[in-house]
Amino acid sequence: MHPDIAEIIITEDEIKIRVAQLAKQLSEDYKDKNLFLLVLLRGGVLFLADLSRQLTINAEIDFMAVTRYTGEVPSNEVKIIKDLDKPIEDKDVLIVEDIIDNGNTLDFVVKQLKHRNPKSLKICTLLDKPSQRMVNINSDYNGFVIEDRFVVGYGLDYKQRYRNLPYIGILKQEIQGLVTGG
Ligand code: IMP
Ligand code: MG
């Protein structure tokens, strides 16, 4: 275990099993569709890499990056910092994201994408922290529901570190100062 981690809450094996289940489900649900995996950078990348390799159907992959506005006043407003390369009109878009927490990020992305007329638009998250939700939005596919604790690993970072851990864990208290999402 990484020395900064206090506790592993989801092991590498548990992630593997769950990701395979999700991929199986998606392969059935999107069998006769034009699956377009829209990955949110950077947190969704590890999840995408494992999930997409287990799909038994064709899928396009493209990336988008969004960020919270960082101003003097802390804000939940979001903006696009890297957009998709191609239109999504008539595609069956599945947003792949690491976690849905208060929901503002995905709510913003969904609203933006709806204007572009995808054929369908759904959300697939690895983790869901439902207790933190501020807006009415939910994942259509989700790996694990977790408690309201700050987690790192498998795409999730603290100050851009720990994304590469193969499990989901909690940081030691001395490592983690005042934490906000992002
Ligand atoms: P929200 O749903 O708008 O609150 O934000 C989701 C984003 O916040 C995710 O894409 C993560 O980047 C970040 N985030 C939320 N909870 C955590 C966590 O526990 N660890 C690391 N990042 C988190
Ligand atoms: Mg993120």
PDB file of C-alpha atoms in Angstrom, residues 24-164:
ATOM      1  CA  LYS A  24     -21.094  -6.499 -19.884  1.00  0.00           C
ATOM      2  CA  GLN A  25     -24.206  -4.466 -19.151  1.00  0.00           C
ATOM      3  CA  LEU A  26     -23.135  -1.688 -21.531  1.00  0.00           C
ATOM      4  CA  SER A  27     -22.295  -4.186 -24.277  1.00  0.00           C
ATOM      5  CA  GLU A  28     -25.880  -5.445 -24.060  1.00  0.00           C
ATOM      6  CA  ASP A  29     -27.570  -2.068 -23.717  1.00  0.00           C
ATOM      7  CA  TYR A  30     -25.624  -0.468 -26.583  1.00  0.00           C
ATOM      8  CA  LYS A  31     -25.534  -3.489 -28.889  1.00  0.00           C
ATOM      9  CA  ASP A  32     -27.323  -1.886 -31.820  1.00  0.00           C
ATOM     10  CA  LYS A  33     -26.283   1.692 -31.120  1.00  0.00           C
ATOM     11  CA  ASN A  34     -23.479   4.128 -31.935  1.00  0.00           C
ATOM     12  CA  LEU A  35     -21.735   4.174 -28.581  1.00  0.00           C
ATOM     13  CA  PHE A  36     -19.658   7.297 -28.095  1.00  0.00           C
ATOM     14  CA  LEU A  37     -17.631   7.277 -24.882  1.00  0.00           C
ATOM     15  CA  LEU A  38     -17.126  10.841 -23.741  1.00  0.00           C
ATOM     16  CA  VAL A  39     -14.444  10.856 -21.096  1.00  0.00           C
ATOM     17  CA  LEU A  40     -13.993  13.699 -18.652  1.00  0.00           C
ATOM     18  CA  LEU A  41     -10.326  14.474 -18.126  1.00  0.00           C
ATOM     19  CA  ARG A  42      -8.496  13.659 -16.108  1.00  0.00           C
ATOM     20  CA  GLY A  43     -10.290  11.568 -13.529  1.00  0.00           C
ATOM     21  CA  GLY A  44     -12.227   9.362 -15.948  1.00  0.00           C
ATOM     22  CA  VAL A  45      -9.199   8.071 -17.845  1.00  0.00           C
ATOM     23  CA  LEU A  46      -8.278   4.988 -15.804  1.00  0.00           C
ATOM     24  CA  PHE A  47     -11.913   3.919 -15.597  1.00  0.00           C
ATOM     25  CA  LEU A  48     -12.301   4.369 -19.366  1.00  0.00           C
ATOM     26  CA  ALA A  49      -9.154   2.371 -20.119  1.00  0.00           C
ATOM     27  CA  ASP A  50     -10.370  -0.668 -18.193  1.00  0.00           C
ATOM     28  CA  LEU A  51     -14.049  -0.348 -19.072  1.00  0.00           C
ATOM     29  CA  SER A  52     -13.558   0.116 -22.812  1.00  0.00           C
ATOM     30  CA  ARG A  53     -11.246  -2.892 -23.121  1.00  0.00           C
ATOM     31  CA  GLN A  54     -13.989  -5.146 -21.781  1.00  0.00           C
ATOM     32  CA  LEU A  55     -16.663  -3.950 -24.193  1.00  0.00           C
ATOM     33  CA  THR A  56     -17.685  -6.421 -26.873  1.00  0.00           C
ATOM     34  CA  ILE A  57     -19.188  -3.715 -29.103  1.00  0.00           C
ATOM     35  CA  ASN A  58     -17.712  -0.875 -31.132  1.00  0.00           C
ATOM     36  CA  ALA A  59     -17.228   2.437 -29.409  1.00  0.00           C
ATOM     37  CA  GLU A  60     -15.797   5.801 -30.294  1.00  0.00           C
ATOM     38  CA  ILE A  61     -13.784   7.614 -27.653  1.00  0.00           C
ATOM     39  CA  ASP A  62     -13.314  11.350 -27.203  1.00  0.00           C
ATOM     40  CA  PHE A  63     -12.268  13.611 -24.366  1.00  0.00           C
ATOM     41  CA  MET A  64     -13.513  16.758 -22.729  1.00  0.00           C
ATOM     42  CA  ALA A  65     -12.046  18.686 -19.821  1.00  0.00           C
ATOM     43  CA  VAL A  66     -13.968  20.966 -17.526  1.00  0.00           C
ATOM     44  CA  THR A  67     -12.929  22.910 -14.471  1.00  0.00           C
ATOM     45  CA  ARG A  68     -14.505  24.865 -11.686  1.00  0.00           C
ATOM     46  CA  TYR A  69     -14.128  28.617 -11.994  1.00  0.00           C
ATOM     47  CA  THR A  70     -11.422  29.628  -9.577  1.00  0.00           C
ATOM     48  CA  GLY A  71     -12.098  33.128  -8.423  1.00  0.00           C
ATOM     49  CA  GLU A  72     -11.923  34.978  -5.164  1.00  0.00           C
ATOM     50  CA  VAL A  73     -15.261  33.531  -4.159  1.00  0.00           C
ATOM     51  CA  PRO A  74     -15.412  29.713  -4.122  1.00  0.00           C
ATOM     52  CA  SER A  75     -17.900  28.641  -6.760  1.00  0.00           C
ATOM     53  CA  ASN A  76     -19.558  25.547  -8.147  1.00  0.00           C
ATOM     54  CA  GLU A  77     -19.682  27.057 -11.620  1.00  0.00           C
ATOM     55  CA  VAL A  78     -18.015  24.969 -14.285  1.00  0.00           C
ATOM     56  CA  LYS A  79     -16.450  25.777 -17.661  1.00  0.00           C
ATOM     57  CA  ILE A  80     -15.105  23.752 -20.593  1.00  0.00           C
ATOM     58  CA  ILE A  81     -11.310  23.948 -20.985  1.00  0.00           C
ATOM     59  CA  LYS A  82     -11.009  21.250 -23.668  1.00  0.00           C
ATOM     60  CA  ASP A  83     -13.899  20.470 -25.953  1.00  0.00           C
ATOM     61  CA  LEU A  84     -14.660  17.402 -28.082  1.00  0.00           C
ATOM     62  CA  ASP A  85     -13.062  17.228 -31.521  1.00  0.00           C
ATOM     63  CA  LYS A  86     -16.193  16.094 -33.380  1.00  0.00           C
ATOM     64  CA  PRO A  87     -19.932  16.695 -33.251  1.00  0.00           C
ATOM     65  CA  ILE A  88     -22.051  14.208 -31.290  1.00  0.00           C
ATOM     66  CA  GLU A  89     -25.221  14.644 -33.282  1.00  0.00           C
ATOM     67  CA  ASP A  90     -27.051  11.301 -33.616  1.00  0.00           C
ATOM     68  CA  LYS A  91     -24.523   9.506 -31.389  1.00  0.00           C
ATOM     69  CA  ASP A  92     -25.395   7.505 -28.305  1.00  0.00           C
ATOM     70  CA  VAL A  93     -23.224   9.402 -25.891  1.00  0.00           C
ATOM     71  CA  LEU A  94     -22.128   7.913 -22.593  1.00  0.00           C
ATOM     72  CA  ILE A  95     -20.245  10.262 -20.298  1.00  0.00           C
ATOM     73  CA  VAL A  96     -17.506   8.397 -18.402  1.00  0.00           C
ATOM     74  CA  GLU A  97     -16.505  10.092 -15.157  1.00  0.00           C
ATOM     75  CA  ASP A  98     -14.700   9.119 -11.969  1.00  0.00           C
ATOM     76  CA  ILE A  99     -17.237  10.358  -9.427  1.00  0.00           C
ATOM     77  CA  ILE A 100     -20.518  12.184  -9.036  1.00  0.00           C
ATOM     78  CA  ASP A 101     -20.373  14.199  -5.846  1.00  0.00           C
ATOM     79  CA  ASN A 102     -22.469  17.363  -5.551  1.00  0.00           C
ATOM     80  CA  GLY A 103     -23.437  16.878  -9.214  1.00  0.00           C
ATOM     81  CA  ASN A 104     -22.587  20.337 -10.539  1.00  0.00           C
ATOM     82  CA  THR A 105     -19.901  19.089 -12.936  1.00  0.00           C
ATOM     83  CA  LEU A 106     -22.092  16.526 -14.669  1.00  0.00           C
ATOM     84  CA  ASP A 107     -25.139  18.792 -14.584  1.00  0.00           C
ATOM     85  CA  PHE A 108     -23.170  21.426 -16.483  1.00  0.00           C
ATOM     86  CA  VAL A 109     -21.752  18.921 -18.994  1.00  0.00           C
ATOM     87  CA  VAL A 110     -25.167  17.363 -19.653  1.00  0.00           C
ATOM     88  CA  LYS A 111     -26.752  20.780 -20.249  1.00  0.00           C
ATOM     89  CA  GLN A 112     -23.996  21.720 -22.721  1.00  0.00           C
ATOM     90  CA  LEU A 113     -24.233  18.436 -24.605  1.00  0.00           C
ATOM     91  CA  LYS A 114     -28.012  18.421 -24.901  1.00  0.00           C
ATOM     92  CA  HIS A 115     -27.775  21.464 -27.180  1.00  0.00           C
ATOM     93  CA  ARG A 116     -25.681  19.379 -29.591  1.00  0.00           C
ATOM     94  CA  ASN A 117     -28.500  16.922 -30.257  1.00  0.00           C
ATOM     95  CA  PRO A 118     -27.019  13.534 -29.367  1.00  0.00           C
ATOM     96  CA  LYS A 119     -29.349  10.640 -30.074  1.00  0.00           C
ATOM     97  CA  SER A 120     -29.101   9.642 -26.421  1.00  0.00           C
ATOM     98  CA  LEU A 121     -27.102  10.892 -23.468  1.00  0.00           C
ATOM     99  CA  LYS A 122     -26.291   8.862 -20.366  1.00  0.00           C
ATOM    100  CA  ILE A 123     -23.827   8.932 -17.509  1.00  0.00           C
ATOM    101  CA  CYS A 124     -21.471   6.210 -16.264  1.00  0.00           C
ATOM    102  CA  THR A 125     -19.549   6.879 -13.064  1.00  0.00           C
ATOM    103  CA  LEU A 126     -17.201   4.702 -11.074  1.00  0.00           C
ATOM    104  CA  LEU A 127     -18.262   6.255  -7.770  1.00  0.00           C
ATOM    105  CA  ASP A 128     -21.325   8.017  -6.410  1.00  0.00           C
ATOM    106  CA  LYS A 129     -21.489  10.092  -3.218  1.00  0.00           C
ATOM    107  CA  PRO A 130     -25.260  10.655  -3.098  1.00  0.00           C
ATOM    108  CA  SER A 131     -25.216  12.394   0.281  1.00  0.00           C
ATOM    109  CA  GLN A 132     -23.484  15.418  -1.267  1.00  0.00           C
ATOM    110  CA  ARG A 133     -25.890  16.059  -4.152  1.00  0.00           C
ATOM    111  CA  MET A 134     -26.852  19.712  -4.733  1.00  0.00           C
ATOM    112  CA  VAL A 135     -28.594  19.284  -8.098  1.00  0.00           C
ATOM    113  CA  ASN A 136     -31.049  16.715  -9.368  1.00  0.00           C
ATOM    114  CA  ILE A 137     -28.802  14.503 -11.473  1.00  0.00           C
ATOM    115  CA  ASN A 138     -27.876  10.823 -11.226  1.00  0.00           C
ATOM    116  CA  SER A 139     -25.726   8.249 -12.986  1.00  0.00           C
ATOM    117  CA  ASP A 140     -27.377   5.747 -15.288  1.00  0.00           C
ATOM    118  CA  TYR A 141     -24.515   3.326 -14.585  1.00  0.00           C
ATOM    119  CA  ASN A 142     -22.417   3.433 -11.429  1.00  0.00           C
ATOM    120  CA  GLY A 143     -19.733   1.223  -9.953  1.00  0.00           C
ATOM    121  CA  PHE A 144     -19.917   1.876  -6.225  1.00  0.00           C
ATOM    122  CA  VAL A 145     -21.920   4.077  -3.888  1.00  0.00           C
ATOM    123  CA  ILE A 146     -19.596   5.510  -1.226  1.00  0.00           C
ATOM    124  CA  GLU A 147     -19.962   7.505   1.971  1.00  0.00           C
ATOM    125  CA  ASP A 148     -19.092  11.167   2.134  1.00  0.00           C
ATOM    126  CA  ARG A 149     -15.326  10.749   2.502  1.00  0.00           C
ATOM    127  CA  PHE A 150     -12.599  12.203   0.310  1.00  0.00           C
ATOM    128  CA  VAL A 151     -11.070   9.397  -1.724  1.00  0.00           C
ATOM    129  CA  VAL A 152      -8.083   9.072  -4.061  1.00  0.00           C
ATOM    130  CA  GLY A 153      -6.825   6.530  -6.572  1.00  0.00           C
ATOM    131  CA  TYR A 154      -7.977   4.960  -9.832  1.00  0.00           C
ATOM    132  CA  GLY A 155      -8.226   8.400 -11.459  1.00  0.00           C
ATOM    133  CA  LEU A 156      -9.111  10.473  -8.406  1.00  0.00           C
ATOM    134  CA  ASP A 157      -6.511  12.903  -7.136  1.00  0.00           C
ATOM    135  CA  TYR A 158      -5.525  15.072  -4.246  1.00  0.00           C
ATOM    136  CA  LYS A 159      -3.505  18.016  -5.597  1.00  0.00           C
ATOM    137  CA  GLN A 160      -2.930  16.019  -8.830  1.00  0.00           C
ATOM    138  CA  ARG A 161      -1.374  13.080  -6.981  1.00  0.00           C
ATOM    139  CA  TYR A 162      -2.499   9.487  -6.408  1.00  0.00           C
ATOM    140  CA  ARG A 163      -4.484   9.133  -9.659  1.00  0.00           C
ATOM    141  CA  ASN A 164      -2.342   6.162 -10.622  1.00  0.00           C
TER     142      ASN A 164
END
